[in-house]
């Protein structure tokens, strides 16, 4: 299982939100590229990037820090937030991004997800962010009636590289991930699933790894910044 350190970008800085609330942002690093380098030096194999402003704006906003991270780090990175048309997808992949994450458009324009997955095999992931099992879009600001598992199943034959499942109520709250819901989603589809939201300790990571659903990875942010989770130790444990 791959551990993805998260770098969430707001106004050019690396921050963490509490349950997706932009008004509850904690700045952890003024230099996101330096933060990314620190994660790489600790041994991470991937980076998970989110353009928070872009998720609300519907287009890239934090392009400069993302490009700085890509230039500074040799490991692959995936990015979500404000990627809602083919031109933006192509532009990011051309700039060296390994994988784009499509969230809002997975609900509003699933045909685009399928088109992108065909055009860029292995480089398109679907982000499914949910409260109480229902999908939220546009930076988690809009609730829908779409069931998270139903949405995941709808892309079963689309060729997407992964599904990133976030339990919004757990995100940034340091209360542990929703292992049960994440495992249930992973069992419902053959697409690799990456867990996100609430991963705050080595115990959480091991619980996800050993849940029996074959999770492909887990994303952690605040716990790494707060020191509750030591990245080097976590990576060693997962490899072991």
Short mmCIF file of C-alpha atoms in Angstrom, two decimals:
data_model
loop_
_atom_site.label_atom_id
_atom_site.label_comp_id
_atom_site.label_asym_id
_atom_site.label_seq_id
_atom_site.Cartn_x
_atom_site.Cartn_y
_atom_site.Cartn_z
CA UNK A 1 0.00 0.00 0.00
CA UNK A 2 1.39 3.38 -1.03
CA UNK A 3 1.41 6.29 1.43
CA UNK A 4 0.72 9.62 -0.28
CA UNK A 5 1.80 12.71 1.69
CA UNK A 6 -0.71 15.49 0.97
CA UNK A 7 0.14 19.06 0.05
CA UNK A 8 -3.03 21.14 -0.05
CA UNK A 9 -2.49 24.53 -1.68
CA UNK A 10 -4.35 27.70 -0.68
CA UNK A 11 -3.14 31.13 -1.76
CA UNK A 12 0.23 29.65 -2.73
CA UNK A 13 0.88 28.05 0.67
CA UNK A 14 0.75 24.50 2.02
CA UNK A 15 -2.23 24.31 4.37
CA UNK A 16 -4.63 21.86 5.95
CA UNK A 17 -8.34 22.42 6.30
CA UNK A 18 -10.72 21.04 8.90
CA UNK A 19 -13.45 19.00 7.18
CA UNK A 20 -12.98 20.96 3.96
CA UNK A 21 -13.77 24.38 5.46
CA UNK A 22 -11.71 27.06 3.67
CA UNK A 23 -12.22 29.36 6.66
CA UNK A 24 -10.50 26.83 8.91
CA UNK A 25 -7.13 26.64 7.19
CA UNK A 26 -3.87 26.16 9.05
CA UNK A 27 -0.72 27.22 7.17
CA UNK A 28 2.02 24.62 7.62
CA UNK A 29 4.57 25.83 5.09
CA UNK A 30 4.93 29.06 3.13
CA UNK A 31 7.06 27.17 0.58
CA UNK A 32 5.18 24.15 -0.79
CA UNK A 33 8.16 23.02 -2.91
CA UNK A 34 10.35 22.89 0.20
CA UNK A 35 7.66 20.84 1.92
CA UNK A 36 7.53 18.47 -1.03
CA UNK A 37 11.31 18.05 -0.97
CA UNK A 38 11.15 17.20 2.73
CA UNK A 39 8.60 14.47 2.04
CA UNK A 40 10.75 13.07 -0.77
CA UNK A 41 13.87 13.13 1.40
CA UNK A 42 11.94 11.12 3.98
CA UNK A 43 11.40 8.45 1.34
CA UNK A 44 7.92 8.96 -0.12
CA UNK A 45 7.26 7.44 -3.53
CA UNK A 46 4.33 9.69 -4.54
CA UNK A 47 2.93 13.12 -3.71
CA UNK A 48 -0.75 14.06 -3.48
CA UNK A 49 -1.45 17.69 -4.40
CA UNK A 50 -4.70 19.63 -4.16
CA UNK A 51 -5.40 23.08 -5.57
CA UNK A 52 -7.99 24.18 -3.01
CA UNK A 53 -8.63 27.56 -4.58
CA UNK A 54 -8.95 25.84 -7.94
CA UNK A 55 -11.58 23.44 -6.61
CA UNK A 56 -13.82 26.40 -5.80
CA UNK A 57 -12.90 28.47 -8.88
CA UNK A 58 -13.35 25.60 -11.33
CA UNK A 59 -9.96 26.23 -12.91
CA UNK A 60 -6.30 26.06 -11.80
CA UNK A 61 -5.33 28.81 -9.34
CA UNK A 62 -2.18 27.49 -7.66
CA UNK A 63 -0.36 26.53 -10.85
CA UNK A 64 2.91 28.23 -9.83
CA UNK A 65 3.49 26.24 -6.62
CA UNK A 66 2.43 23.01 -8.33
CA UNK A 67 4.95 23.61 -11.10
CA UNK A 68 7.61 24.42 -8.49
CA UNK A 69 6.91 21.10 -6.78
CA UNK A 70 7.10 19.20 -10.06
CA UNK A 71 10.43 20.88 -10.87
CA UNK A 72 11.88 20.21 -7.43
CA UNK A 73 10.85 16.58 -6.89
CA UNK A 74 11.75 13.42 -8.82
CA UNK A 75 8.80 11.35 -7.58
CA UNK A 76 5.44 11.20 -9.39
CA UNK A 77 2.65 13.49 -8.23
CA UNK A 78 -1.12 13.47 -8.59
CA UNK A 79 -3.21 16.65 -8.53
CA UNK A 80 -6.87 17.48 -7.96
CA UNK A 81 -8.79 20.73 -7.81
CA UNK A 82 -10.20 22.77 -10.68
CA UNK A 83 -9.44 20.25 -13.42
CA UNK A 84 -12.68 20.24 -15.40
CA UNK A 85 -11.87 20.16 -19.12
CA UNK A 86 -9.63 18.25 -21.51
CA UNK A 87 -7.38 21.24 -22.18
CA UNK A 88 -6.51 21.53 -18.48
CA UNK A 89 -5.92 17.79 -18.22
CA UNK A 90 -3.56 17.86 -21.20
CA UNK A 91 -1.75 20.93 -19.91
CA UNK A 92 -1.02 19.40 -16.51
CA UNK A 93 0.14 16.09 -17.94
CA UNK A 94 2.37 17.92 -20.40
CA UNK A 95 3.94 19.78 -17.48
CA UNK A 96 5.04 16.55 -15.85
CA UNK A 97 2.14 15.62 -13.61
CA UNK A 98 1.82 11.85 -13.35
CA UNK A 99 -1.91 11.74 -12.67
CA UNK A 100 -4.88 14.11 -12.66
CA UNK A 101 -7.76 13.67 -10.24
CA UNK A 102 -11.22 14.44 -11.57
CA UNK A 103 -13.85 15.02 -8.91
CA UNK A 104 -16.61 17.47 -9.72
CA UNK A 105 -16.67 16.49 -13.41
CA UNK A 106 -17.03 12.84 -12.45
CA UNK A 107 -20.54 13.82 -11.33
CA UNK A 108 -21.32 16.60 -13.79
CA UNK A 109 -19.61 15.33 -16.94
CA UNK A 110 -18.71 11.63 -16.64
CA UNK A 111 -18.17 11.44 -20.39
CA UNK A 112 -15.12 13.67 -19.95
CA UNK A 113 -13.66 11.23 -17.42
CA UNK A 114 -14.10 8.39 -19.88
CA UNK A 115 -12.60 10.40 -22.74
CA UNK A 116 -9.60 11.40 -20.63
CA UNK A 117 -9.03 7.87 -19.34
CA UNK A 118 -8.96 6.57 -22.91
CA UNK A 119 -6.64 9.33 -24.07
CA UNK A 120 -4.26 9.07 -21.12
CA UNK A 121 -4.18 5.47 -19.83
CA UNK A 122 -3.01 5.20 -16.23
CA UNK A 123 -3.02 8.97 -15.71
CA UNK A 124 -6.62 9.72 -14.75
CA UNK A 125 -8.08 9.11 -11.29
CA UNK A 126 -11.57 9.80 -10.00
CA UNK A 127 -11.93 11.68 -6.74
CA UNK A 128 -15.03 10.72 -4.77
CA UNK A 129 -15.58 12.94 -1.74
CA UNK A 130 -18.53 12.05 0.44
CA UNK A 131 -20.46 13.03 3.55
CA UNK A 132 -22.61 10.25 4.92
CA UNK A 133 -22.10 8.28 1.72
CA UNK A 134 -23.33 11.10 -0.55
CA UNK A 135 -20.96 12.82 -2.96
CA UNK A 136 -20.03 16.50 -2.53
CA UNK A 137 -18.61 18.61 -5.37
CA UNK A 138 -17.03 22.02 -6.09
CA UNK A 139 -14.54 21.92 -3.26
CA UNK A 140 -17.04 20.01 -1.10
CA UNK A 141 -19.27 23.09 -1.07
CA UNK A 142 -22.21 21.47 -2.90
CA UNK A 143 -24.03 18.38 -1.74
CA UNK A 144 -25.52 15.92 -4.22
CA UNK A 145 -27.86 12.96 -3.98
CA UNK A 146 -25.30 10.75 -5.73
CA UNK A 147 -24.29 7.65 -3.79
CA UNK A 148 -20.50 7.27 -3.56
CA UNK A 149 -20.52 3.55 -4.33
CA UNK A 150 -22.87 3.99 -7.28
CA UNK A 151 -20.58 6.67 -8.71
CA UNK A 152 -17.55 4.42 -8.31
CA UNK A 153 -19.30 1.53 -10.02
CA UNK A 154 -20.29 3.75 -12.94
CA UNK A 155 -16.61 4.03 -13.90
CA UNK A 156 -15.89 0.31 -13.62
CA UNK A 157 -15.33 -0.04 -17.37
CA UNK A 158 -13.83 3.41 -17.99
CA UNK A 159 -10.18 2.53 -17.51
CA UNK A 160 -9.48 4.99 -14.70
CA UNK A 161 -6.24 4.41 -12.80
CA UNK A 162 -7.66 4.79 -9.30
CA UNK A 163 -10.50 6.05 -7.14
CA UNK A 164 -9.54 8.39 -4.32
CA UNK A 165 -12.22 8.13 -1.66
CA UNK A 166 -12.42 10.87 0.96
CA UNK A 167 -14.70 10.84 3.98
CA UNK A 168 -15.12 14.60 4.38
CA UNK A 169 -16.19 14.44 8.00
CA UNK A 170 -12.92 12.76 8.89
CA UNK A 171 -10.65 15.02 6.81
CA UNK A 172 -8.23 17.05 8.89
CA UNK A 173 -10.01 16.04 12.08
CA UNK A 174 -7.32 13.61 13.35
CA UNK A 175 -10.04 11.13 14.33
CA UNK A 176 -9.01 8.22 12.18
CA UNK A 177 -10.27 7.13 8.76
CA UNK A 178 -13.64 5.61 8.00
CA UNK A 179 -12.19 2.14 7.46
CA UNK A 180 -15.56 0.43 7.13
CA UNK A 181 -16.92 2.72 4.41
CA UNK A 182 -13.62 2.81 2.53
CA UNK A 183 -13.29 -0.97 2.59
CA UNK A 184 -16.89 -1.40 1.44
CA UNK A 185 -16.28 0.89 -1.52
CA UNK A 186 -13.06 -0.93 -2.42
CA UNK A 187 -14.85 -4.28 -2.36
CA UNK A 188 -17.59 -2.92 -4.61
CA UNK A 189 -15.26 -2.17 -7.53
CA UNK A 190 -12.22 -3.65 -9.23
CA UNK A 191 -10.62 -0.21 -9.62
CA UNK A 192 -7.74 0.44 -7.20
CA UNK A 193 -8.93 2.56 -4.25
CA UNK A 194 -6.87 5.11 -2.30
CA UNK A 195 -8.16 6.08 1.14
CA UNK A 196 -8.25 9.70 2.25
CA UNK A 197 -9.52 11.59 5.29
CA UNK A 198 -8.55 11.15 8.91
CA UNK A 199 -5.38 9.06 8.56
CA UNK A 200 -3.63 10.27 11.69
CA UNK A 201 -1.47 7.47 13.06
CA UNK A 202 0.46 4.34 12.19
CA UNK A 203 -2.43 2.37 13.71
CA UNK A 204 -4.77 3.96 11.14
CA UNK A 205 -2.49 3.00 8.27
CA UNK A 206 -2.18 -0.57 9.44
CA UNK A 207 -5.96 -0.80 9.87
CA UNK A 208 -6.45 0.31 6.26
CA UNK A 209 -3.73 -2.02 5.00
CA UNK A 210 -5.18 -4.99 6.86
CA UNK A 211 -8.91 -4.32 6.26
CA UNK A 212 -9.06 -7.09 3.67
CA UNK A 213 -10.22 -4.88 0.82
CA UNK A 214 -6.86 -4.62 -0.96
CA UNK A 215 -6.59 -0.84 -0.75
CA UNK A 216 -4.02 0.58 -3.14
CA UNK A 217 -2.93 3.49 -0.97
CA UNK A 218 -3.68 6.03 1.74
CA UNK A 219 -3.31 9.81 1.87
CA UNK A 220 -2.21 11.64 5.00
CA UNK A 221 -1.72 15.34 5.58
CA UNK A 222 -2.22 17.00 8.95
CA UNK A 223 -0.77 14.05 10.90
CA UNK A 224 2.49 14.36 8.97
CA UNK A 225 2.69 18.11 9.60
CA UNK A 226 1.75 17.81 13.28
CA UNK A 227 4.23 14.99 13.84
CA UNK A 228 1.55 12.53 14.92
CA UNK A 229 2.67 10.30 12.06
CA UNK A 230 6.36 9.93 11.24
CA UNK A 231 6.67 9.53 7.49
CA UNK A 232 9.86 7.49 7.48
CA UNK A 233 8.53 5.09 10.12
CA UNK A 234 5.20 4.80 8.31
CA UNK A 235 6.85 4.01 5.00
CA UNK A 236 9.07 1.40 6.66
CA UNK A 237 6.07 -0.23 8.33
CA UNK A 238 4.11 -0.41 5.08
CA UNK A 239 7.06 -1.88 3.21
CA UNK A 240 7.53 -4.42 5.96
#
